[in-house]
Amino acid sequence: MLDGPPVLLRAMRYSLEAGGKRFRPALVLLASRACGGRDERAMPPAVAMEMVHTFSLIHDDLPAMDDDDLRRGKPTNHKMFGEAMAILAGDALVIFAFELLVRSVSDGVTAARMVGELAQASGAAGMTGGQALDIEFDSQAGEVATAERIHLLKTAALIRCSARLGGLAAGADPATVDGLGDYGRDLGLAFQIADDLLDLDGCEQDLGKRTGKDEAAGKPNYALLVGAEQARRRASALVDQAVERLRPLGPAAEPLALLARFVIDRSH
Amino acid sequence: MLDGPPVLLRAMRYSLEAGGKRFRPALVLLASRACGGRDERAMPPAVAMEMVHTFSLIHDDLPAMDDDDLRRGKPTNHKMFGEAMAILAGDALVIFAFELLVRSVSDGVTAARMVGELAQASGAAGMTGGQALDIEFDSQAGEVATAERIHLLKTAALIRCSARLGGLAAGADPATVDGLGDYGRDLGLAFQIADDLLDLDGCEQDLGKRTGKDEAAGKPNYALLVGAEQARRRASALVDQAVERLRPLGPAAEPLALLARFVIDRSH
């Protein structure tokens, strides 16, 4: 289905297949299963989420942005294909995510709904807006509320969307989809705080990228602003809250609760 | 409806409101009218087309791409807001185009259809793919067929899509939508050849951007490759063919025919 000039497709596939945890697609599938949905129907939004996530990584790594040379232990996209091709690979990936949704989701109304949710989560009011705030962030001012808002937009919006799309793929009712979204938002914020903790504590080998760089780059790092101990408590409370949101789903949501616990464990 | 950090919205609006011919939105509206459609229903795809076009201009102008300082007689987006914000403004514009379609087109099935057409025309198999080929273009090899393929992807795909979305907005039958698309493709190629002729002949003041730069930059310029006279003949033949495609629509398509003639006239 994916057609285009070979060099562009190579650049797109390079980052898409560079590994990573596949956290967002896993979340779509688990959220769908928690609502009794079938995996086949959850796959298109799962893949679309990974494409949008990959698009954001490619553009974030650009010299004009975070200027990173390594991602997932490999050279970043622009290091492999040049800046121009990396910009285009990101562009083509986010566009293809929307195409995938409408071509693979057989019910047009559900497809349109998913496109709207994904666009809102990834655009100016979501992830891209968070990246814009990130660029403007003044680490000297050290405002915790601003750092948290950036995390909510830049990271949590897409994770919230993953959980919601899983629910939508399964045909869940609006209240259930909202509950999954709240779970995803809490989890997304905890996920980013855990990442901030790893940036503080981690070693390069484990993560496949430079660490301690938030501080050097003046990036919003929640753990740096409030201290590691308080950051750990906040992340833990957020995960408890996220798990609590799953209660109406009963035992079917157990894997989602385990996933949430896992997010916290990796930062301990 | 458009929400996000003020600095990002300013950057998005700056390029969206920088003027220009509004050729693609005009085409959506005229194609819709030619099929008896109402303007209200054609406005969402018309605005979406302009957003995608603007996204492509912002990214094309970046230092890593064409490195242009002027666009429509004003400083380019990255000259005003910096490279990082320009990349994000482009990202947010293309994402918002899809959101606009699904939020403003009341019929979900039609909205999903439009998303699919727009994604295909603007992604790896369309405009973005054309830009990737453009970057790789070797002007020394001077292959006319390659230059034409780049023009078809980079320029004609979006113009074709504009005409098709106008037909879809009006609820036209598949054969009519296909006819409008063929008209748009022919017109789009003629449009780009006319642009190539202007690049050869034009003066900076008239266009608000540098000219003769294709040759300097080794860009694919059809007029440069086959000569001005043959380029003019080809553009003229394409417009004749485009107008011929409109025949089944009868007198209602007269404005589309006039638009096609106008495209050629500006290069004489």
Coordinates of C-alpha atoms in Angstrom, one line a residue:
Chain A
M1 CA 0.0 0.0 0.0
L2 CA 2.9 2.3 0.7
D3 CA 4.2 3.7 -2.6
G4 CA 6.8 6.3 -3.4
P5 CA 10.4 6.9 -4.4
P6 CA 12.7 4.2 -3.0
V7 CA 15.0 6.6 -1.2
L8 CA 12.1 8.2 0.7
L9 CA 10.6 4.8 1.5
R10 CA 14.0 3.6 2.8
A11 CA 14.3 6.6 5.1
M12 CA 10.7 6.1 6.4
R13 CA 11.3 2.3 7.0
Y14 CA 14.7 2.9 8.6
S15 CA 13.2 4.8 11.6
L16 CA 10.0 2.8 11.7
E17 CA 11.9 -0.5 11.9
A18 CA 14.7 0.8 14.3
G19 CA 13.1 -1.0 17.2
G20 CA 11.9 0.7 20.3
K21 CA 9.4 -0.5 22.8
R22 CA 6.3 -0.3 20.6
F23 CA 4.6 1.1 23.7
R24 CA 1.9 3.0 21.8
P25 CA 0.8 0.1 19.5
A26 CA 0.9 -2.3 22.5
L27 CA -1.4 0.1 24.3
V28 CA -3.9 0.3 21.4
L29 CA -4.0 -3.5 21.3
L30 CA -4.4 -4.0 25.0
A31 CA -7.0 -1.3 25.3
S32 CA -9.0 -2.9 22.5
R33 CA -8.7 -6.4 24.1
A34 CA -9.8 -4.9 27.5
C35 CA -13.0 -4.0 25.7
G36 CA -13.4 -7.4 24.0
G37 CA -12.2 -6.1 20.7
R38 CA -10.4 -8.2 18.0
D39 CA -6.7 -7.5 17.3
E40 CA -7.3 -7.3 13.5
R41 CA -9.4 -4.2 14.0
A42 CA -7.0 -2.6 16.4
M43 CA -3.9 -3.1 14.2
P44 CA -4.5 -0.1 11.8
P45 CA -4.7 2.5 14.7
A46 CA -1.8 0.6 16.4
V47 CA 0.4 1.0 13.4
A48 CA -0.8 4.6 12.8
M49 CA 0.2 5.6 16.3
E50 CA 3.7 4.1 15.8
M51 CA 4.0 6.1 12.6
V52 CA 3.1 9.4 14.2
H53 CA 5.4 8.6 17.1
T54 CA 8.2 7.9 14.7
F55 CA 7.5 11.0 12.7
S56 CA 7.9 13.1 15.9
L57 CA 11.2 11.4 16.8
I58 CA 12.7 12.1 13.4
H59 CA 11.7 15.8 13.5
D60 CA 12.7 16.2 17.1
D61 CA 16.2 14.8 16.4
L62 CA 16.9 17.3 13.6
P63 CA 19.8 19.7 14.1
A64 CA 17.3 22.7 14.3
M65 CA 15.5 20.9 17.2
D66 CA 17.3 18.6 19.7
D67 CA 20.3 17.9 17.3
D68 CA 20.6 14.2 18.3
D69 CA 23.0 11.8 16.6
L70 CA 21.8 8.6 18.2
R71 CA 18.3 7.2 18.6
R72 CA 17.6 3.7 19.8
G73 CA 21.3 3.0 19.6
K74 CA 21.5 3.8 15.9
P75 CA 22.4 6.9 13.9
T76 CA 19.4 9.3 13.7
N77 CA 17.5 9.6 10.5
H78 CA 19.2 12.8 9.3
K79 CA 22.6 11.3 10.1
M80 CA 21.8 8.4 7.7
F81 CA 19.8 10.2 5.0
G82 CA 20.6 13.9 5.4
E83 CA 18.4 16.6 6.8
A84 CA 16.2 17.2 3.8
M85 CA 15.2 13.5 3.4
A86 CA 14.7 13.2 7.2
I87 CA 12.2 16.1 7.1
L88 CA 10.4 14.5 4.2
A89 CA 10.4 11.0 5.8
G90 CA 8.7 12.5 8.9
D91 CA 6.2 14.4 6.8
A92 CA 5.4 11.3 4.7
L93 CA 5.0 9.1 7.9
V94 CA 2.5 11.4 9.6
I95 CA 0.5 11.7 6.3
F96 CA 0.6 8.0 5.8
A97 CA -0.8 7.4 9.3
F98 CA -4.0 9.2 8.4
E99 CA -4.2 7.3 5.0
L100 CA -3.7 4.0 6.8
L101 CA -6.7 4.7 9.1
V102 CA -9.1 5.5 6.4
R103 CA -8.0 2.7 4.1
S104 CA -7.9 0.0 6.7
V105 CA -10.8 0.8 9.0
S106 CA -13.8 -0.5 7.0
D107 CA -16.4 1.7 8.8
G108 CA -16.0 5.2 7.3
V109 CA -17.6 6.9 10.3
T110 CA -15.2 5.2 12.8
A111 CA -12.2 5.9 10.5
A112 CA -13.1 9.6 10.4
R113 CA -13.5 9.6 14.2
M114 CA -10.1 8.1 14.6
V115 CA -8.5 10.6 12.2
G116 CA -10.0 13.4 14.2
E117 CA -8.7 12.0 17.5
L118 CA -5.2 11.3 16.1
A119 CA -5.0 14.8 14.5
Q120 CA -6.0 16.5 17.7
A121 CA -3.5 14.5 19.8
S122 CA -0.6 15.0 17.4
G123 CA -1.2 18.6 16.1
A124 CA -1.0 22.1 17.5
A125 CA -3.2 21.3 20.4
G126 CA -1.3 18.2 21.3
M127 CA 2.2 16.8 20.6
T128 CA 3.4 19.4 18.0
G129 CA 2.2 22.2 20.3
G130 CA 4.1 20.5 23.2
Q131 CA 7.3 20.5 21.1
A132 CA 6.8 24.2 20.3
L133 CA 6.5 25.0 24.1
D134 CA 9.5 22.8 24.7
I135 CA 11.6 24.9 22.3
E136 CA 10.5 28.0 24.2
F137 CA 11.0 26.5 27.6
D138 CA 13.3 28.5 29.9
S139 CA 14.9 26.1 32.3
Q140 CA 16.2 29.0 34.4
A141 CA 12.7 30.0 35.3
G142 CA 12.2 26.4 36.4
E143 CA 8.4 26.4 36.4
V144 CA 7.1 23.0 37.3
A145 CA 3.6 23.7 36.0
T146 CA 5.1 24.6 32.6
A147 CA 7.2 21.5 32.5
E148 CA 4.1 19.4 33.3
R149 CA 2.1 21.1 30.6
I150 CA 4.8 20.3 28.1
H151 CA 4.9 16.7 29.2
L152 CA 1.1 16.5 28.9
L153 CA 1.1 17.8 25.4
K154 CA 4.3 16.3 24.0
T155 CA 4.0 12.8 25.5
A156 CA 0.7 12.2 27.3
A157 CA -1.6 13.4 24.4
L158 CA -0.4 10.6 22.1
I159 CA -0.5 7.9 24.8
R160 CA -4.0 9.0 25.8
C161 CA -5.0 8.8 22.1
S162 CA -3.6 5.3 21.8
A163 CA -5.8 4.0 24.7
R164 CA -8.8 5.8 23.2
L165 CA -8.3 4.4 19.7
G166 CA -8.1 0.9 21.2
G167 CA -11.5 1.5 22.8
L168 CA -12.9 2.9 19.6
A169 CA -11.5 0.0 17.5
A170 CA -13.4 -2.4 19.8
G171 CA -16.6 -0.4 19.5
A172 CA -16.6 0.6 23.2
D173 CA -19.2 3.0 24.5
P174 CA -18.2 6.7 25.0
A175 CA -17.8 6.5 28.8
T176 CA -15.4 3.5 28.5
V177 CA -13.4 5.4 25.8
D178 CA -13.2 8.4 28.1
G179 CA -12.1 6.2 30.9
L180 CA -9.4 4.6 28.8
G181 CA -8.3 8.1 27.7
D182 CA -8.0 9.3 31.3
Y183 CA -5.9 6.2 32.1
G184 CA -3.7 7.0 29.1
R185 CA -3.2 10.6 30.1
D186 CA -2.2 9.7 33.7
L187 CA 0.0 6.9 32.4
G188 CA 1.6 9.2 29.8
L189 CA 2.5 11.7 32.3
A190 CA 4.0 9.0 34.6
F191 CA 5.8 7.6 31.6
Q192 CA 7.5 11.0 30.9
I193 CA 8.4 11.5 34.5
A194 CA 10.0 8.1 34.5
D195 CA 11.9 9.1 31.4
D196 CA 13.0 12.3 33.2
L197 CA 14.3 10.1 36.1
L198 CA 16.1 7.9 33.6
D199 CA 17.7 10.9 32.0
L200 CA 19.0 11.9 35.5
D201 CA 20.2 8.4 36.6
G202 CA 20.6 6.3 33.5
C203 CA 23.7 5.3 31.7
E204 CA 24.2 5.7 27.9
Q205 CA 24.5 2.0 27.3
D206 CA 21.2 1.1 28.7
L207 CA 19.2 3.7 26.8
G208 CA 21.1 3.8 23.5
K209 CA 21.0 7.6 23.7
R210 CA 22.8 10.3 25.6
T211 CA 21.7 11.0 29.2
G212 CA 21.8 13.8 31.6
K213 CA 21.3 15.9 28.4
D214 CA 18.1 17.5 29.6
E215 CA 20.0 19.5 32.1
A216 CA 22.7 20.4 29.6
A217 CA 20.2 21.4 27.0
G218 CA 17.9 23.3 29.4
K219 CA 15.0 20.9 28.6
P220 CA 12.0 20.6 30.8
N221 CA 12.8 17.7 33.2
Y222 CA 10.3 17.2 36.0
A223 CA 12.7 15.1 38.1
L224 CA 15.3 17.9 37.8
L225 CA 12.8 20.5 38.9
V226 CA 11.2 18.8 41.9
G227 CA 13.9 16.3 42.8
A228 CA 14.1 12.5 42.1
E229 CA 12.3 11.4 45.3
Q230 CA 9.2 13.7 44.7
A231 CA 9.2 12.8 41.0
R232 CA 9.1 9.1 41.9
R233 CA 6.2 9.6 44.3
R234 CA 4.3 11.7 41.7
A235 CA 4.8 9.0 39.0
S236 CA 3.7 6.3 41.4
A237 CA 0.6 8.2 42.4
L238 CA -0.2 8.8 38.7
V239 CA 0.0 5.1 38.0
D240 CA -2.2 4.3 40.9
Q241 CA -4.7 6.8 39.6
A242 CA -4.4 5.3 36.0
V243 CA -5.1 1.8 37.3
E244 CA -8.1 3.1 39.3
R245 CA -9.6 4.4 36.0
L246 CA -9.6 0.8 34.7
R247 CA -11.9 -0.4 37.5
P248 CA -15.1 -0.4 35.4
L249 CA -13.5 -2.7 32.9
G250 CA -12.9 -5.4 35.5
P251 CA -10.4 -8.3 35.1
A252 CA -10.2 -7.7 31.3
A253 CA -8.1 -4.6 32.0
E254 CA -5.5 -6.5 34.1
P255 CA -2.9 -6.3 31.3
L256 CA -3.3 -2.6 31.0
A257 CA -2.7 -2.3 34.8
L258 CA 0.4 -4.4 34.5
L259 CA 1.7 -2.2 31.6
A260 CA 1.2 0.8 33.9
R261 CA 3.1 -0.8 36.7
F262 CA 5.9 -1.7 34.3
V263 CA 6.3 1.9 33.3
I264 CA 7.1 2.9 36.9
D265 CA 9.3 -0.1 37.5
R266 CA 11.8 0.8 34.8
S267 CA 12.6 4.0 36.6
H268 CA 13.4 2.4 39.9
Chain B
M1 CA -11.3 25.2 16.4
L2 CA -7.5 25.7 16.0
D3 CA -6.0 25.5 19.5
G4 CA -2.4 25.5 20.6
P5 CA 0.5 27.6 22.0
P6 CA 0.3 31.2 20.7
V7 CA 3.8 31.2 19.1
L8 CA 3.0 28.1 17.1
L9 CA -0.4 29.5 15.9
R10 CA 1.3 32.7 15.0
A11 CA 3.8 30.9 12.8
M12 CA 1.1 28.8 11.2
R13 CA -1.1 31.9 10.5
Y14 CA 1.9 33.9 9.2
S15 CA 2.3 31.6 6.2
L16 CA -1.3 30.8 5.7
E17 CA -2.2 34.5 5.5
A18 CA 0.8 35.5 3.5
G19 CA -1.3 35.8 0.4
G20 CA -0.7 33.9 -2.8
K21 CA -3.1 33.1 -5.6
R22 CA -5.3 30.7 -3.6
F23 CA -5.3 28.6 -6.7
R24 CA -6.0 25.3 -5.1
P25 CA -9.0 26.5 -2.9
A26 CA -10.4 28.3 -6.0
L27 CA -10.1 25.0 -7.9
V28 CA -12.0 23.1 -5.2
L29 CA -14.8 25.6 -5.2
L30 CA -15.1 25.9 -9.0
A31 CA -15.0 22.1 -9.4
S32 CA -17.8 21.8 -6.8
R33 CA -19.9 24.5 -8.6
A34 CA -19.4 22.8 -11.9
C35 CA -21.1 19.7 -10.4
G36 CA -23.9 21.8 -8.9
G37 CA -22.4 21.7 -5.4
R38 CA -22.9 24.3 -2.7
D39 CA -19.9 26.4 -1.6
E40 CA -20.4 25.7 2.1
R41 CA -19.7 22.1 1.5
A42 CA -16.7 22.8 -0.6
M43 CA -15.1 25.2 1.9
P44 CA -13.6 22.5 4.2
P45 CA -11.6 20.7 1.5
A46 CA -10.7 24.1 -0.1
V47 CA -9.2 25.3 3.2
A48 CA -7.5 21.9 3.8
M49 CA -5.9 22.1 0.4
E50 CA -4.4 25.5 1.1
M51 CA -3.1 24.3 4.5
V52 CA -1.4 21.3 2.9
H53 CA 0.1 23.6 0.2
T54 CA 1.3 26.1 2.8
F55 CA 2.9 23.2 4.8
S56 CA 4.8 22.2 1.7
L57 CA 6.0 25.7 1.0
I58 CA 7.2 26.2 4.6
H59 CA 9.2 22.9 4.6
D60 CA 10.5 23.4 1.0
D61 CA 11.9 26.8 1.9
L62 CA 13.9 25.5 4.9
P63 CA 17.7 25.8 4.8
A64 CA 18.1 22.0 4.4
M65 CA 15.8 22.1 1.4
D66 CA 15.7 25.0 -1.1
D67 CA 17.0 27.5 1.5
D68 CA 14.8 30.4 0.4
D69 CA 14.6 33.8 2.2
L70 CA 11.6 35.2 0.4
R71 CA 8.2 33.8 -0.3
R72 CA 5.3 35.8 -1.7
G73 CA 7.4 38.9 -1.2
K74 CA 7.8 38.3 2.5
P75 CA 10.5 36.7 4.7
T76 CA 10.0 32.9 4.7
N77 CA 8.6 31.2 7.8
H78 CA 12.0 30.1 9.2
K79 CA 13.4 33.6 8.7
M80 CA 10.6 35.0 10.9
F81 CA 10.2 32.2 13.5
G82 CA 13.4 30.2 13.3
E83 CA 14.0 26.8 11.7
A84 CA 12.5 24.7 14.6
M85 CA 9.3 26.6 14.8
A86 CA 9.0 26.5 11.0
I87 CA 9.3 22.8 10.9
L88 CA 6.6 22.5 13.6
A89 CA 4.3 25.0 11.9
G90 CA 4.4 22.9 8.7
D91 CA 3.8 19.7 10.7
A92 CA 0.8 21.3 12.6
L93 CA -0.7 22.7 9.3
V94 CA -0.7 19.3 7.5
I95 CA -2.1 17.6 10.6
F96 CA -4.8 20.2 11.0
A97 CA -5.8 19.8 7.3
F98 CA -6.9 16.3 8.1
E99 CA -8.6 17.3 11.3
L100 CA -10.5 20.0 9.5
L101 CA -11.9 17.5 7.0
V102 CA -13.3 15.1 9.5
R103 CA -14.6 17.9 11.8
S104 CA -16.3 20.0 9.1
V105 CA -17.5 17.4 6.6
S106 CA -20.7 16.1 8.3
D107 CA -20.9 12.8 6.4
G108 CA -18.2 10.6 7.9
V109 CA -17.9 8.3 4.9
T110 CA -17.2 11.3 2.6
A111 CA -14.8 12.8 5.1
A112 CA -12.9 9.5 5.3
R113 CA -12.8 9.4 1.5
M114 CA -11.4 13.0 1.3
V115 CA -8.8 12.2 4.0
G116 CA -7.6 9.2 1.9
E117 CA -7.4 11.2 -1.3
L118 CA -5.6 14.1 0.3
A119 CA -3.2 11.8 2.1
Q120 CA -2.3 10.0 -1.1
A121 CA -1.8 13.2 -3.1
S122 CA 0.4 14.8 -0.4
G123 CA 2.3 11.8 0.9
A124 CA 5.1 9.6 -0.3
A125 CA 3.2 8.6 -3.5
G126 CA 2.5 12.3 -4.2
M127 CA 3.8 15.7 -3.3
T128 CA 6.3 14.6 -0.6
G129 CA 7.6 11.9 -2.9
G130 CA 8.0 14.5 -5.6
Q131 CA 10.1 16.7 -3.3
A132 CA 12.3 13.6 -2.4
L133 CA 12.9 13.0 -6.1
D134 CA 13.5 16.8 -6.6
I135 CA 16.3 16.6 -4.0
E136 CA 17.9 13.7 -5.8
F137 CA 17.5 15.3 -9.3
D138 CA 20.7 15.5 -11.3
S139 CA 20.3 18.5 -13.6
Q140 CA 23.5 17.4 -15.5
A141 CA 21.7 14.2 -16.6
G142 CA 19.0 16.5 -17.9
E143 CA 16.3 13.8 -18.2
V144 CA 13.0 15.3 -19.4
A145 CA 11.0 12.3 -18.3
T146 CA 12.4 12.6 -14.7
A147 CA 11.7 16.3 -14.6
E148 CA 8.1 15.7 -15.8
R149 CA 7.6 12.9 -13.2
I150 CA 8.8 15.3 -10.4
H151 CA 6.4 17.9 -11.6
L152 CA 3.5 15.4 -11.7
L153 CA 4.1 14.3 -8.1
K154 CA 5.3 17.6 -6.6
T155 CA 2.7 19.9 -8.2
A156 CA 0.1 18.1 -10.3
A157 CA -0.9 15.6 -7.6
L158 CA -2.2 18.3 -5.2
I159 CA -4.0 20.2 -8.1
R160 CA -5.6 17.0 -9.3
C161 CA -6.7 16.3 -5.7
S162 CA -8.2 19.8 -5.5
A163 CA -10.4 19.2 -8.5
R164 CA -11.4 15.7 -7.2
L165 CA -12.3 17.0 -3.7
G166 CA -14.5 19.7 -5.3
G167 CA -16.4 16.9 -7.1
L168 CA -16.6 14.8 -4.0
A169 CA -17.9 17.7 -2.0
A170 CA -20.7 18.2 -4.5
G171 CA -21.6 14.5 -4.4
A172 CA -20.6 13.9 -8.1
D173 CA -20.6 10.4 -9.6
P174 CA -17.2 8.5 -9.8
A175 CA -16.8 9.1 -13.6
T176 CA -17.2 12.9 -13.1
V177 CA -14.8 12.9 -10.2
D178 CA -12.3 11.0 -12.3
G179 CA -12.8 13.4 -15.2
L180 CA -12.2 16.4 -12.9
G181 CA -9.0 14.6 -11.6
D182 CA -7.7 14.2 -15.1
Y183 CA -8.4 17.8 -15.8
G184 CA -6.5 18.7 -12.6
R185 CA -3.5 16.6 -13.5
D186 CA -3.2 18.1 -17.0
L187 CA -3.7 21.6 -15.6
G188 CA -1.2 20.9 -12.7
L189 CA 1.5 19.9 -15.1
A190 CA 0.8 22.9 -17.4
F191 CA 0.8 25.1 -14.3
Q192 CA 4.3 23.9 -13.3
I193 CA 5.7 24.2 -16.8
A194 CA 4.3 27.8 -16.8
D195 CA 6.1 28.3 -13.5
D196 CA 9.3 27.0 -15.1
L197 CA 8.9 29.5 -17.9
L198 CA 8.5 32.3 -15.4
D199 CA 11.6 31.2 -13.6
L200 CA 13.5 31.5 -16.9
D201 CA 11.9 34.8 -18.0
G202 CA 10.4 36.5 -14.9
C203 CA 11.8 39.3 -12.9
E204 CA 12.1 39.3 -9.1
Q205 CA 9.6 42.2 -8.6
D206 CA 6.7 40.4 -10.3
L207 CA 7.0 37.1 -8.5
G208 CA 8.2 38.2 -5.1
K209 CA 10.9 35.5 -5.1
R210 CA 14.2 35.0 -6.8
T211 CA 14.1 33.8 -10.4
G212 CA 16.5 32.0 -12.7
K213 CA 17.3 30.1 -9.5
D214 CA 16.3 26.7 -10.9
E215 CA 19.3 26.8 -13.2
A216 CA 21.6 27.9 -10.5
A217 CA 20.3 25.3 -8.0
G218 CA 20.2 22.4 -10.5
K219 CA 16.5 22.1 -10.1
P220 CA 14.3 20.3 -12.6
N221 CA 13.0 23.0 -15.0
Y222 CA 11.1 21.7 -17.9
A223 CA 11.6 24.9 -19.9
L224 CA 15.3 24.8 -19.3
L225 CA 15.5 21.2 -20.5
V226 CA 13.4 21.4 -23.7
G227 CA 13.6 25.1 -24.5
A228 CA 11.0 27.9 -23.9
E229 CA 9.3 27.4 -27.2
Q230 CA 8.6 23.7 -26.9
A231 CA 7.7 24.2 -23.2
R232 CA 5.1 26.8 -24.2
R233 CA 3.6 24.4 -26.8
R234 CA 3.5 21.5 -24.3
A235 CA 1.8 23.7 -21.7
S236 CA -0.7 24.9 -24.3
A237 CA -1.5 21.3 -25.4
L238 CA -2.0 20.2 -21.8
V239 CA -4.4 23.0 -21.2
D240 CA -6.4 22.1 -24.4
Q241 CA -6.5 18.5 -23.1
A242 CA -7.6 19.6 -19.6
V243 CA -10.4 21.7 -21.1
E244 CA -11.5 18.8 -23.3
R245 CA -11.9 16.7 -20.1
L246 CA -14.5 19.1 -18.9
R247 CA -16.8 18.5 -21.9
P248 CA -19.2 16.1 -20.1
L249 CA -19.9 18.8 -17.6
G250 CA -21.2 21.2 -20.2
P251 CA -21.5 25.0 -19.7
A252 CA -21.3 24.6 -15.9
A253 CA -17.6 23.9 -16.3
E254 CA -16.9 27.1 -18.2
P255 CA -15.1 28.8 -15.2
L256 CA -12.8 25.8 -14.9
A257 CA -11.9 26.2 -18.5
L258 CA -11.2 29.9 -18.0
L259 CA -9.0 29.1 -15.0
A260 CA -7.0 26.7 -17.2
R261 CA -6.6 29.3 -19.9
F262 CA -5.4 31.8 -17.3
V263 CA -2.7 29.5 -16.1
I264 CA -1.1 29.6 -19.6
D265 CA -1.6 33.3 -20.2
R266 CA 0.5 34.2 -17.2
S267 CA 3.5 32.6 -18.8
H268 CA 3.2 34.4 -22.2

